[in-house]
Amino acid sequence: MQVVAGIDIGGTNSVVGFVNKEGEILYEFTVSTKDYQKPEDFVQVISNKISTYCTDKDYSLEAIGIGAPNGNIYSGSIEFAPNLQWKGKVKLAEMFIRQTGVKTFLTNDANAAAIGEKMYGSAKKLNDFIVITLGTGLGSGFYSNGQLMYGHDGFAGELGHTIVVPEGRQCGCGRRGCLETYASATGLIKTYNVLMQNFKSGSVSEELTAKDLFNKAEMGDKIALRAFDETARMLAIGISNAIAITSPQAIILFGGLASAGDLLLKPLDTYLDKYLLEIFKGKVRILVSELMDRNAAILGASALAWNEIL
Amino acid sequence: MQVVAGIDIGGTNSVVGFVNKEGEILYEFTVSTKDYQKPEDFVQVISNKISTYCTDKDYSLEAIGIGAPNGNIYSGSIEFAPNLQWKGKVKLAEMFIRQTGVKTFLTNDANAAAIGEKMYGSAKKLNDFIVITLGTGLGSGFYSNGQLMYGHDGFAGELGHTIVVPEGRQCGCGRRGCLETYASATGLIKTYNVLMQNFKSGSVSEELTAKDLFNKAEMGDKIALRAFDETARMLAIGISNAIAITSPQAIILFGGLASAGDLLLKPLDTYLDKYLLEIFKGKVRILVSELMDRNAAILGASALAWNEIL
């Protein structure tokens, strides 16, 4: 059987899955990313496992697809990823090609998610859409005219780093007011803490997670509800700007914060009605990814590989 | 000789030019748009002139290209253009086809400008670039992967209506804080008036034009200089956001305000260095259109026609 290997690289763990053309994940395994100080060792261990498994099962490995933070399709490198211990530019695709002899493609995780949606998810029939991943940060992948938009250097799709509040919150990128400082799990927690300080004039000592705030909001906690409302407001501004530029048919939300459901989606709808340019109102569907389970990242990475070789 | 007719529709006048494949404008004429209350009459007059001229010169008219405010490529219509007296949706392409029997294509003026740059201007060799027209408002056309980005409905490229200051200046579109309320001739004048009120605590009675402010700034007027600086700052934020999404090789500026030269471009450079995401710094060229004379709009409209039939 023809298969590709889809690899989702995370700071703590990486997951590898074998996927056929129909998008079935035949087998997957996990490797601890942080155990490998050198990317070369990491690549060798995964390559050996891949080869052994394919030989055992008599699979024909057609290609490898990798979704990685700060991944670049043109260079096949991970470039200066703040959440990985591998520093600088890491030519991961080249390392896999050397170890396996198989074509290898690498892009950032949000682009991989977008390719996955196009191949297997809600975007099968769409030519113009945006996938927004709402996790610790905010990632995005844009399809335009039926093609993933890479930009001239492979770094297109940085919606999380569009500035929505000039001179606003400090962002990890060194600038201020980026969308992801407001519309992400981190942004939600920050907003909650700011509201707590304003309303209760107390200091913020609790170590809160987005999940905690979800639970509080579900219980009717007014400040948690306001934090979700404000997060949705900023997300609506960012989405409205992305729509004004690319005019997509749909926005597909993905990731932890997207699973907050109506807590986020209801105020998002209200604010989109406020912030969307008139000509786009009622035209753009806001969807939550249907692939949002543990396999979605693997599907995305494998879709990249199928996409490039077919 | 094979020619196309390029038509640039403005609220006051419309200009029609005959253009060969090499981009030479062989002849042009002007028609008063505002003299025609009905678009049908306008189309008939132009169509007759086009036919007569082509017969006289023995030209073979291959197609008609139209650049118009709020023009839509898919419907061939001008849709709710605030600066034209023709209200609602005007199916202008269809009217021309009926009158001339020739294929007719219509898009908005900023998209036409972008196609013109790709065919005849600074963007000949570029696949990813943005044309920004800085006039009364701010229009834009985006190329991605070598194709003009129309979006699913033909309305992509509304950079002027991305929100850069939430709850900021009132925009003609009904929302607040749109880029074009700051980064346009109108925005520049507004900024100057606001600064005048702040600094001189006087009321603003003068009817100023952007040209007046250019002259004042050239003479060293500090408030005019600050108005250009602030206009450049807001433009830098808008451009930085557009770059974060599409990662182009170049930004090509066009229109009245772009001809202000260093008054705008120098502070723009400084602010781009502040607002651009690190990975894009030093990668994106800021150019002023080489086509910026009275024929540029005709070249854009004719390039659209050549582009669609070739």
PDB file of N, CA, C and O in Angstrom, chain A residues 128 142 144-145 147-149 151-153 155-158 162-164 166-167 173 175 233 241 244-249 274-277 279-280 283, chain B residues 128 142 144-145 147-149 151-153 155-158 161-164 166-167 173 175 233 241 244-249 274-277 279-280 283:
ATOM      1  N   ASP A 128     -11.090  29.566  -1.246  1.00  0.00           N
ATOM      2  CA  ASP A 128     -10.641  30.735  -0.489  1.00  0.00           C
ATOM      3  C   ASP A 128     -11.099  30.597   0.956  1.00  0.00           C
ATOM      4  O   ASP A 128     -12.291  30.740   1.242  1.00  0.00           O
ATOM      5  N   PHE A 142      -3.640  30.550   4.943  1.00  0.00           N
ATOM      6  CA  PHE A 142      -4.585  31.169   4.013  1.00  0.00           C
ATOM      7  C   PHE A 142      -4.595  30.424   2.681  1.00  0.00           C
ATOM      8  O   PHE A 142      -3.542  30.224   2.071  1.00  0.00           O
ATOM      9  N   SER A 144      -5.934  30.919  -1.180  1.00  0.00           N
ATOM     10  CA  SER A 144      -6.452  31.928  -2.103  1.00  0.00           C
ATOM     11  C   SER A 144      -6.404  31.334  -3.512  1.00  0.00           C
ATOM     12  O   SER A 144      -5.397  30.723  -3.890  1.00  0.00           O
ATOM     13  N   ASN A 145      -7.466  31.469  -4.257  1.00  0.00           N
ATOM     14  CA  ASN A 145      -7.532  30.876  -5.609  1.00  0.00           C
ATOM     15  C   ASN A 145      -7.191  29.374  -5.591  1.00  0.00           C
ATOM     16  O   ASN A 145      -6.577  28.871  -6.527  1.00  0.00           O
ATOM     17  N   GLN A 147      -5.046  27.809  -3.790  1.00  0.00           N
ATOM     18  CA  GLN A 147      -3.651  27.516  -3.427  1.00  0.00           C
ATOM     19  C   GLN A 147      -3.318  28.046  -2.042  1.00  0.00           C
ATOM     20  O   GLN A 147      -3.766  29.138  -1.672  1.00  0.00           O
ATOM     21  N   LEU A 148      -2.516  27.282  -1.311  1.00  0.00           N
ATOM     22  CA  LEU A 148      -2.031  27.806  -0.039  1.00  0.00           C
ATOM     23  C   LEU A 148      -1.130  29.008  -0.314  1.00  0.00           C
ATOM     24  O   LEU A 148      -0.282  28.967  -1.200  1.00  0.00           O
ATOM     25  N   MET A 149      -1.347  30.075   0.415  1.00  0.00           N
ATOM     26  CA  MET A 149      -0.568  31.284   0.209  1.00  0.00           C
ATOM     27  C   MET A 149       0.713  31.197   1.039  1.00  0.00           C
ATOM     28  O   MET A 149       0.658  31.284   2.265  1.00  0.00           O
ATOM     29  N   GLY A 151       3.485  33.146   0.207  1.00  0.00           N
ATOM     30  CA  GLY A 151       4.251  34.382   0.086  1.00  0.00           C
ATOM     31  C   GLY A 151       5.577  34.089  -0.571  1.00  0.00           C
ATOM     32  O   GLY A 151       5.925  32.928  -0.794  1.00  0.00           O
ATOM     33  N   HIS A 152       6.350  35.145  -0.859  1.00  0.00           N
ATOM     34  CA  HIS A 152       7.555  34.933  -1.660  1.00  0.00           C
ATOM     35  C   HIS A 152       8.623  34.139  -0.906  1.00  0.00           C
ATOM     36  O   HIS A 152       9.494  33.524  -1.515  1.00  0.00           O
ATOM     37  N   ASP A 153       8.555  34.144   0.425  1.00  0.00           N
ATOM     38  CA  ASP A 153       9.614  33.501   1.210  1.00  0.00           C
ATOM     39  C   ASP A 153       9.101  32.353   2.080  1.00  0.00           C
ATOM     40  O   ASP A 153       9.843  31.822   2.901  1.00  0.00           O
ATOM     41  N   PHE A 155       6.759  32.611   4.385  1.00  0.00           N
ATOM     42  CA  PHE A 155       6.338  33.060   5.710  1.00  0.00           C
ATOM     43  C   PHE A 155       4.989  33.793   5.730  1.00  0.00           C
ATOM     44  O   PHE A 155       4.686  34.504   6.688  1.00  0.00           O
ATOM     45  N   ALA A 156       4.197  33.651   4.667  1.00  0.00           N
ATOM     46  CA  ALA A 156       2.874  34.283   4.688  1.00  0.00           C
ATOM     47  C   ALA A 156       2.005  33.637   5.762  1.00  0.00           C
ATOM     48  O   ALA A 156       2.315  32.553   6.255  1.00  0.00           O
ATOM     49  N   GLY A 157       0.910  34.323   6.117  1.00  0.00           N
ATOM     50  CA  GLY A 157      -0.042  33.740   7.053  1.00  0.00           C
ATOM     51  C   GLY A 157       0.239  34.034   8.515  1.00  0.00           C
ATOM     52  O   GLY A 157      -0.141  33.275   9.385  1.00  0.00           O
ATOM     53  N   GLU A 158       0.902  35.134   8.787  1.00  0.00           N
ATOM     54  CA  GLU A 158       1.186  35.478  10.190  1.00  0.00           C
ATOM     55  C   GLU A 158       0.109  36.412  10.757  1.00  0.00           C
ATOM     56  O   GLU A 158       0.406  37.481  11.289  1.00  0.00           O
ATOM     57  N   THR A 162      -0.399  40.394  13.159  1.00  0.00           N
ATOM     58  CA  THR A 162      -0.912  41.680  12.687  1.00  0.00           C
ATOM     59  C   THR A 162      -1.204  42.518  13.933  1.00  0.00           C
ATOM     60  O   THR A 162      -1.627  41.999  14.962  1.00  0.00           O
ATOM     61  N   ILE A 163      -0.931  43.802  13.799  1.00  0.00           N
ATOM     62  CA  ILE A 163      -1.101  44.711  14.946  1.00  0.00           C
ATOM     63  C   ILE A 163      -2.553  45.185  14.985  1.00  0.00           C
ATOM     64  O   ILE A 163      -3.047  45.760  14.024  1.00  0.00           O
ATOM     65  N   VAL A 164      -3.246  44.905  16.075  1.00  0.00           N
ATOM     66  CA  VAL A 164      -4.639  45.351  16.191  1.00  0.00           C
ATOM     67  C   VAL A 164      -4.793  46.491  17.179  1.00  0.00           C
ATOM     68  O   VAL A 164      -5.793  47.205  17.162  1.00  0.00           O
ATOM     69  N   PRO A 166      -2.276  49.552  18.143  1.00  0.00           N
ATOM     70  CA  PRO A 166      -0.963  50.193  18.096  1.00  0.00           C
ATOM     71  C   PRO A 166      -0.495  50.537  19.515  1.00  0.00           C
ATOM     72  O   PRO A 166      -1.275  51.063  20.303  1.00  0.00           O
ATOM     73  N   GLU A 167       0.722  50.207  19.810  1.00  0.00           N
ATOM     74  CA  GLU A 167       1.315  50.422  21.141  1.00  0.00           C
ATOM     75  C   GLU A 167       0.551  49.665  22.236  1.00  0.00           C
ATOM     76  O   GLU A 167       0.543  50.085  23.397  1.00  0.00           O
ATOM     77  N   CYS A 173       7.154  38.641  20.052  1.00  0.00           N
ATOM     78  CA  CYS A 173       7.933  38.947  18.844  1.00  0.00           C
ATOM     79  C   CYS A 173       8.722  40.242  19.001  1.00  0.00           C
ATOM     80  O   CYS A 173       9.463  40.622  18.095  1.00  0.00           O
ATOM     81  N   ARG A 175       7.347  43.269  19.359  1.00  0.00           N
ATOM     82  CA  ARG A 175       6.535  44.446  19.044  1.00  0.00           C
ATOM     83  C   ARG A 175       5.345  44.524  20.015  1.00  0.00           C
ATOM     84  O   ARG A 175       5.232  43.733  20.940  1.00  0.00           O
ATOM     85  N   ARG A 233     -13.866  39.853  20.850  1.00  0.00           N
ATOM     86  CA  ARG A 233     -13.875  41.174  20.196  1.00  0.00           C
ATOM     87  C   ARG A 233     -12.571  41.393  19.427  1.00  0.00           C
ATOM     88  O   ARG A 233     -12.589  41.794  18.256  1.00  0.00           O
ATOM     89  N   ASN A 241     -10.125  42.123   9.453  1.00  0.00           N
ATOM     90  CA  ASN A 241      -9.017  42.627   8.634  1.00  0.00           C
ATOM     91  C   ASN A 241      -8.548  41.572   7.632  1.00  0.00           C
ATOM     92  O   ASN A 241      -8.289  41.879   6.470  1.00  0.00           O
ATOM     93  N   ALA A 244     -11.069  41.455   4.882  1.00  0.00           N
ATOM     94  CA  ALA A 244     -10.980  42.620   3.992  1.00  0.00           C
ATOM     95  C   ALA A 244      -9.864  42.424   2.965  1.00  0.00           C
ATOM     96  O   ALA A 244      -9.984  42.822   1.814  1.00  0.00           O
ATOM     97  N   ILE A 245      -8.785  41.765   3.364  1.00  0.00           N
ATOM     98  CA  ILE A 245      -7.669  41.569   2.441  1.00  0.00           C
ATOM     99  C   ILE A 245      -7.913  40.401   1.488  1.00  0.00           C
ATOM    100  O   ILE A 245      -7.670  40.504   0.295  1.00  0.00           O
ATOM    101  N   THR A 246      -8.437  39.271   2.000  1.00  0.00           N
ATOM    102  CA  THR A 246      -8.471  38.060   1.166  1.00  0.00           C
ATOM    103  C   THR A 246      -9.863  37.608   0.739  1.00  0.00           C
ATOM    104  O   THR A 246      -9.976  36.736  -0.117  1.00  0.00           O
ATOM    105  N   SER A 247     -10.916  38.138   1.335  1.00  0.00           N
ATOM    106  CA  SER A 247     -12.298  37.785   0.989  1.00  0.00           C
ATOM    107  C   SER A 247     -12.533  36.268   0.843  1.00  0.00           C
ATOM    108  O   SER A 247     -12.828  35.778  -0.253  1.00  0.00           O
ATOM    109  N   PRO A 248     -12.422  35.530   1.939  1.00  0.00           N
ATOM    110  CA  PRO A 248     -12.609  34.069   1.889  1.00  0.00           C
ATOM    111  C   PRO A 248     -14.079  33.677   2.019  1.00  0.00           C
ATOM    112  O   PRO A 248     -14.927  34.509   2.367  1.00  0.00           O
ATOM    113  N   GLN A 249     -14.346  32.399   1.698  1.00  0.00           N
ATOM    114  CA  GLN A 249     -15.696  31.874   1.891  1.00  0.00           C
ATOM    115  C   GLN A 249     -15.941  31.462   3.337  1.00  0.00           C
ATOM    116  O   GLN A 249     -17.068  31.429   3.799  1.00  0.00           O
ATOM    117  N   LYS A 274     -20.312  43.806  13.905  1.00  0.00           N
ATOM    118  CA  LYS A 274     -19.905  45.199  14.110  1.00  0.00           C
ATOM    119  C   LYS A 274     -18.701  45.567  13.242  1.00  0.00           C
ATOM    120  O   LYS A 274     -18.659  46.648  12.651  1.00  0.00           O
ATOM    121  N   TYR A 275     -17.702  44.684  13.193  1.00  0.00           N
ATOM    122  CA  TYR A 275     -16.425  45.061  12.592  1.00  0.00           C
ATOM    123  C   TYR A 275     -16.269  44.696  11.119  1.00  0.00           C
ATOM    124  O   TYR A 275     -15.365  45.192  10.456  1.00  0.00           O
ATOM    125  N   LEU A 276     -17.108  43.812  10.600  1.00  0.00           N
ATOM    126  CA  LEU A 276     -16.965  43.430   9.189  1.00  0.00           C
ATOM    127  C   LEU A 276     -17.423  44.559   8.267  1.00  0.00           C
ATOM    128  O   LEU A 276     -18.446  45.197   8.517  1.00  0.00           O
ATOM    129  N   LEU A 277     -16.655  44.753   7.200  1.00  0.00           N
ATOM    130  CA  LEU A 277     -17.057  45.696   6.162  1.00  0.00           C
ATOM    131  C   LEU A 277     -18.379  45.195   5.566  1.00  0.00           C
ATOM    132  O   LEU A 277     -18.576  44.005   5.362  1.00  0.00           O
ATOM    133  N   ILE A 279     -19.872  44.899   2.734  1.00  0.00           N
ATOM    134  CA  ILE A 279     -19.942  43.961   1.598  1.00  0.00           C
ATOM    135  C   ILE A 279     -19.622  42.514   1.982  1.00  0.00           C
ATOM    136  O   ILE A 279     -19.920  41.607   1.213  1.00  0.00           O
ATOM    137  N   PHE A 280     -19.011  42.275   3.131  1.00  0.00           N
ATOM    138  CA  PHE A 280     -18.664  40.903   3.518  1.00  0.00           C
ATOM    139  C   PHE A 280     -19.668  40.291   4.502  1.00  0.00           C
ATOM    140  O   PHE A 280     -19.605  39.096   4.778  1.00  0.00           O
ATOM    141  N   LYS A 283     -21.612  36.754   4.349  1.00  0.00           N
ATOM    142  CA  LYS A 283     -21.006  35.966   3.259  1.00  0.00           C
ATOM    143  C   LYS A 283     -20.007  34.936   3.760  1.00  0.00           C
ATOM    144  O   LYS A 283     -19.707  33.983   3.065  1.00  0.00           O
TER     145      LYS A 283
ATOM    146  N   ASP B 128       4.591  38.001  -6.000  1.00  0.00           N
ATOM    147  CA  ASP B 128       3.916  38.379  -4.763  1.00  0.00           C
ATOM    148  C   ASP B 128       4.184  39.850  -4.484  1.00  0.00           C
ATOM    149  O   ASP B 128       5.302  40.215  -4.108  1.00  0.00           O
ATOM    150  N   PHE B 142      -3.715  42.885  -4.580  1.00  0.00           N
ATOM    151  CA  PHE B 142      -2.722  41.929  -4.074  1.00  0.00           C
ATOM    152  C   PHE B 142      -2.446  40.854  -5.111  1.00  0.00           C
ATOM    153  O   PHE B 142      -3.369  40.211  -5.598  1.00  0.00           O
ATOM    154  N   SER B 144      -0.640  37.175  -5.400  1.00  0.00           N
ATOM    155  CA  SER B 144      -0.118  36.075  -4.589  1.00  0.00           C
ATOM    156  C   SER B 144       0.095  34.882  -5.513  1.00  0.00           C
ATOM    157  O   SER B 144      -0.787  34.568  -6.322  1.00  0.00           O
ATOM    158  N   ASN B 145       1.233  34.235  -5.426  1.00  0.00           N
ATOM    159  CA  ASN B 145       1.556  33.109  -6.318  1.00  0.00           C
ATOM    160  C   ASN B 145       1.375  33.473  -7.798  1.00  0.00           C
ATOM    161  O   ASN B 145       0.941  32.648  -8.595  1.00  0.00           O
ATOM    162  N   GLN B 147      -0.816  35.371  -9.146  1.00  0.00           N
ATOM    163  CA  GLN B 147      -2.205  35.648  -9.552  1.00  0.00           C
ATOM    164  C   GLN B 147      -2.780  36.807  -8.749  1.00  0.00           C
ATOM    165  O   GLN B 147      -2.525  36.925  -7.546  1.00  0.00           O
ATOM    166  N   LEU B 148      -3.603  37.619  -9.398  1.00  0.00           N
ATOM    167  CA  LEU B 148      -4.314  38.652  -8.657  1.00  0.00           C
ATOM    168  C   LEU B 148      -5.290  37.976  -7.704  1.00  0.00           C
ATOM    169  O   LEU B 148      -6.018  37.048  -8.078  1.00  0.00           O
ATOM    170  N   MET B 149      -5.289  38.403  -6.458  1.00  0.00           N
ATOM    171  CA  MET B 149      -6.164  37.810  -5.451  1.00  0.00           C
ATOM    172  C   MET B 149      -7.526  38.500  -5.501  1.00  0.00           C
ATOM    173  O   MET B 149      -7.647  39.656  -5.112  1.00  0.00           O
ATOM    174  N   GLY B 151     -10.332  36.889  -4.213  1.00  0.00           N
ATOM    175  CA  GLY B 151     -11.219  36.377  -3.162  1.00  0.00           C
ATOM    176  C   GLY B 151     -12.410  35.695  -3.794  1.00  0.00           C
ATOM    177  O   GLY B 151     -12.580  35.735  -5.020  1.00  0.00           O
ATOM    178  N   HIS B 152     -13.234  35.053  -2.968  1.00  0.00           N
ATOM    179  CA  HIS B 152     -14.285  34.208  -3.534  1.00  0.00           C
ATOM    180  C   HIS B 152     -15.354  35.019  -4.255  1.00  0.00           C
ATOM    181  O   HIS B 152     -16.050  34.502  -5.120  1.00  0.00           O
ATOM    182  N   ASP B 153     -15.474  36.302  -3.930  1.00  0.00           N
ATOM    183  CA  ASP B 153     -16.558  37.109  -4.495  1.00  0.00           C
ATOM    184  C   ASP B 153     -16.054  38.293  -5.306  1.00  0.00           C
ATOM    185  O   ASP B 153     -16.845  39.143  -5.721  1.00  0.00           O
ATOM    186  N   PHE B 155     -14.085  40.682  -4.170  1.00  0.00           N
ATOM    187  CA  PHE B 155     -13.902  41.890  -3.359  1.00  0.00           C
ATOM    188  C   PHE B 155     -12.660  41.872  -2.461  1.00  0.00           C
ATOM    189  O   PHE B 155     -12.574  42.645  -1.504  1.00  0.00           O
ATOM    190  N   ALA B 156     -11.714  40.964  -2.747  1.00  0.00           N
ATOM    191  CA  ALA B 156     -10.480  40.965  -1.948  1.00  0.00           C
ATOM    192  C   ALA B 156      -9.714  42.265  -2.180  1.00  0.00           C
ATOM    193  O   ALA B 156      -9.986  42.999  -3.136  1.00  0.00           O
ATOM    194  N   GLY B 157      -8.763  42.536  -1.301  1.00  0.00           N
ATOM    195  CA  GLY B 157      -7.885  43.692  -1.491  1.00  0.00           C
ATOM    196  C   GLY B 157      -8.391  44.986  -0.898  1.00  0.00           C
ATOM    197  O   GLY B 157      -8.053  46.065  -1.367  1.00  0.00           O
ATOM    198  N   GLU B 158      -9.191  44.890   0.152  1.00  0.00           N
ATOM    199  CA  GLU B 158      -9.709  46.122   0.774  1.00  0.00           C
ATOM    200  C   GLU B 158      -8.834  46.535   1.962  1.00  0.00           C
ATOM    201  O   GLU B 158      -9.327  46.730   3.082  1.00  0.00           O
ATOM    202  N   HIS B 161      -9.771  49.310   4.217  1.00  0.00           N
ATOM    203  CA  HIS B 161     -10.804  49.080   5.239  1.00  0.00           C
ATOM    204  C   HIS B 161     -10.397  48.029   6.262  1.00  0.00           C
ATOM    205  O   HIS B 161     -11.242  47.365   6.850  1.00  0.00           O
ATOM    206  N   THR B 162      -9.090  47.852   6.454  1.00  0.00           N
ATOM    207  CA  THR B 162      -8.654  47.112   7.640  1.00  0.00           C
ATOM    208  C   THR B 162      -8.635  48.110   8.793  1.00  0.00           C
ATOM    209  O   THR B 162      -8.286  49.293   8.604  1.00  0.00           O
ATOM    210  N   ILE B 163      -9.020  47.634   9.953  1.00  0.00           N
ATOM    211  CA  ILE B 163      -9.105  48.505  11.132  1.00  0.00           C
ATOM    212  C   ILE B 163      -7.730  48.584  11.791  1.00  0.00           C
ATOM    213  O   ILE B 163      -7.176  47.562  12.177  1.00  0.00           O
ATOM    214  N   VAL B 164      -7.171  49.777  11.875  1.00  0.00           N
ATOM    215  CA  VAL B 164      -5.862  49.922  12.524  1.00  0.00           C
ATOM    216  C   VAL B 164      -5.972  50.582  13.892  1.00  0.00           C
ATOM    217  O   VAL B 164      -5.057  50.489  14.704  1.00  0.00           O
ATOM    218  N   PRO B 166      -8.909  50.443  16.711  1.00  0.00           N
ATOM    219  CA  PRO B 166     -10.257  50.086  17.142  1.00  0.00           C
ATOM    220  C   PRO B 166     -10.949  51.315  17.751  1.00  0.00           C
ATOM    221  O   PRO B 166     -10.341  52.026  18.555  1.00  0.00           O
ATOM    222  N   GLU B 167     -12.157  51.552  17.318  1.00  0.00           N
ATOM    223  CA  GLU B 167     -12.946  52.713  17.774  1.00  0.00           C
ATOM    224  C   GLU B 167     -12.265  54.039  17.422  1.00  0.00           C
ATOM    225  O   GLU B 167     -12.464  55.040  18.109  1.00  0.00           O
ATOM    226  N   CYS B 173     -17.293  54.110   5.406  1.00  0.00           N
ATOM    227  CA  CYS B 173     -17.930  52.784   5.303  1.00  0.00           C
ATOM    228  C   CYS B 173     -18.856  52.512   6.472  1.00  0.00           C
ATOM    229  O   CYS B 173     -19.519  51.472   6.515  1.00  0.00           O
ATOM    230  N   ARG B 175     -17.888  52.212   9.647  1.00  0.00           N
ATOM    231  CA  ARG B 175     -17.177  51.694  10.818  1.00  0.00           C
ATOM    232  C   ARG B 175     -16.146  52.722  11.302  1.00  0.00           C
ATOM    233  O   ARG B 175     -16.099  53.830  10.797  1.00  0.00           O
ATOM    234  N   ARG B 233       3.162  56.801   9.663  1.00  0.00           N
ATOM    235  CA  ARG B 233       3.118  55.839  10.765  1.00  0.00           C
ATOM    236  C   ARG B 233       1.917  54.896  10.620  1.00  0.00           C
ATOM    237  O   ARG B 233       2.049  53.672  10.719  1.00  0.00           O
ATOM    238  N   ASN B 241       0.814  44.869   8.532  1.00  0.00           N
ATOM    239  CA  ASN B 241      -0.215  43.836   8.677  1.00  0.00           C
ATOM    240  C   ASN B 241      -0.435  43.099   7.354  1.00  0.00           C
ATOM    241  O   ASN B 241      -0.570  41.876   7.329  1.00  0.00           O
ATOM    242  N   ALA B 244       2.449  40.767   6.905  1.00  0.00           N
ATOM    243  CA  ALA B 244       2.354  39.598   7.802  1.00  0.00           C
ATOM    244  C   ALA B 244       1.414  38.551   7.204  1.00  0.00           C
ATOM    245  O   ALA B 244       1.647  37.350   7.335  1.00  0.00           O
ATOM    246  N   ILE B 245       0.376  38.995   6.522  1.00  0.00           N
ATOM    247  CA  ILE B 245      -0.577  38.039   5.947  1.00  0.00           C
ATOM    248  C   ILE B 245      -0.079  37.464   4.623  1.00  0.00           C
ATOM    249  O   ILE B 245      -0.177  36.268   4.387  1.00  0.00           O
ATOM    250  N   THR B 246       0.492  38.308   3.743  1.00  0.00           N
ATOM    251  CA  THR B 246       0.757  37.828   2.384  1.00  0.00           C
ATOM    252  C   THR B 246       2.247  37.686   2.030  1.00  0.00           C
ATOM    253  O   THR B 246       2.561  37.114   0.999  1.00  0.00           O
ATOM    254  N   SER B 247       3.136  38.228   2.833  1.00  0.00           N
ATOM    255  CA  SER B 247       4.586  38.133   2.603  1.00  0.00           C
ATOM    256  C   SER B 247       4.993  38.413   1.156  1.00  0.00           C
ATOM    257  O   SER B 247       5.488  37.531   0.449  1.00  0.00           O
ATOM    258  N   PRO B 248       4.819  39.650   0.700  1.00  0.00           N
ATOM    259  CA  PRO B 248       5.157  40.002  -0.685  1.00  0.00           C
ATOM    260  C   PRO B 248       6.628  40.387  -0.831  1.00  0.00           C
ATOM    261  O   PRO B 248       7.328  40.597   0.157  1.00  0.00           O
ATOM    262  N   GLN B 249       7.076  40.455  -2.107  1.00  0.00           N
ATOM    263  CA  GLN B 249       8.436  40.924  -2.377  1.00  0.00           C
ATOM    264  C   GLN B 249       8.515  42.446  -2.387  1.00  0.00           C
ATOM    265  O   GLN B 249       9.573  43.007  -2.147  1.00  0.00           O
ATOM    266  N   LYS B 274      10.046  49.807  12.660  1.00  0.00           N
ATOM    267  CA  LYS B 274       9.455  49.600  13.999  1.00  0.00           C
ATOM    268  C   LYS B 274       8.357  48.543  13.970  1.00  0.00           C
ATOM    269  O   LYS B 274       8.272  47.694  14.856  1.00  0.00           O
ATOM    270  N   TYR B 275       7.488  48.610  12.961  1.00  0.00           N
ATOM    271  CA  TYR B 275       6.266  47.808  13.006  1.00  0.00           C
ATOM    272  C   TYR B 275       6.353  46.468  12.268  1.00  0.00           C
ATOM    273  O   TYR B 275       5.490  45.616  12.447  1.00  0.00           O
ATOM    274  N   LEU B 276       7.361  46.289  11.403  1.00  0.00           N
ATOM    275  CA  LEU B 276       7.445  45.019  10.674  1.00  0.00           C
ATOM    276  C   LEU B 276       7.903  43.891  11.598  1.00  0.00           C
ATOM    277  O   LEU B 276       8.804  44.069  12.413  1.00  0.00           O
ATOM    278  N   LEU B 277       7.277  42.744  11.426  1.00  0.00           N
ATOM    279  CA  LEU B 277       7.716  41.543  12.127  1.00  0.00           C
ATOM    280  C   LEU B 277       9.156  41.248  11.688  1.00  0.00           C
ATOM    281  O   LEU B 277       9.494  41.376  10.511  1.00  0.00           O
ATOM    282  N   ILE B 279      11.022  38.761  10.913  1.00  0.00           N
ATOM    283  CA  ILE B 279      11.359  37.917   9.749  1.00  0.00           C
ATOM    284  C   ILE B 279      11.151  38.632   8.408  1.00  0.00           C
ATOM    285  O   ILE B 279      11.650  38.169   7.390  1.00  0.00           O
ATOM    286  N   PHE B 280      10.409  39.736   8.380  1.00  0.00           N
ATOM    287  CA  PHE B 280      10.167  40.424   7.101  1.00  0.00           C
ATOM    288  C   PHE B 280      11.082  41.634   6.897  1.00  0.00           C
ATOM    289  O   PHE B 280      11.111  42.229   5.814  1.00  0.00           O
ATOM    290  N   LYS B 283      13.387  42.626   3.735  1.00  0.00           N
ATOM    291  CA  LYS B 283      13.035  41.732   2.628  1.00  0.00           C
ATOM    292  C   LYS B 283      12.099  42.376   1.613  1.00  0.00           C
ATOM    293  O   LYS B 283      11.999  41.910   0.490  1.00  0.00           O
TER     294      LYS B 283
END
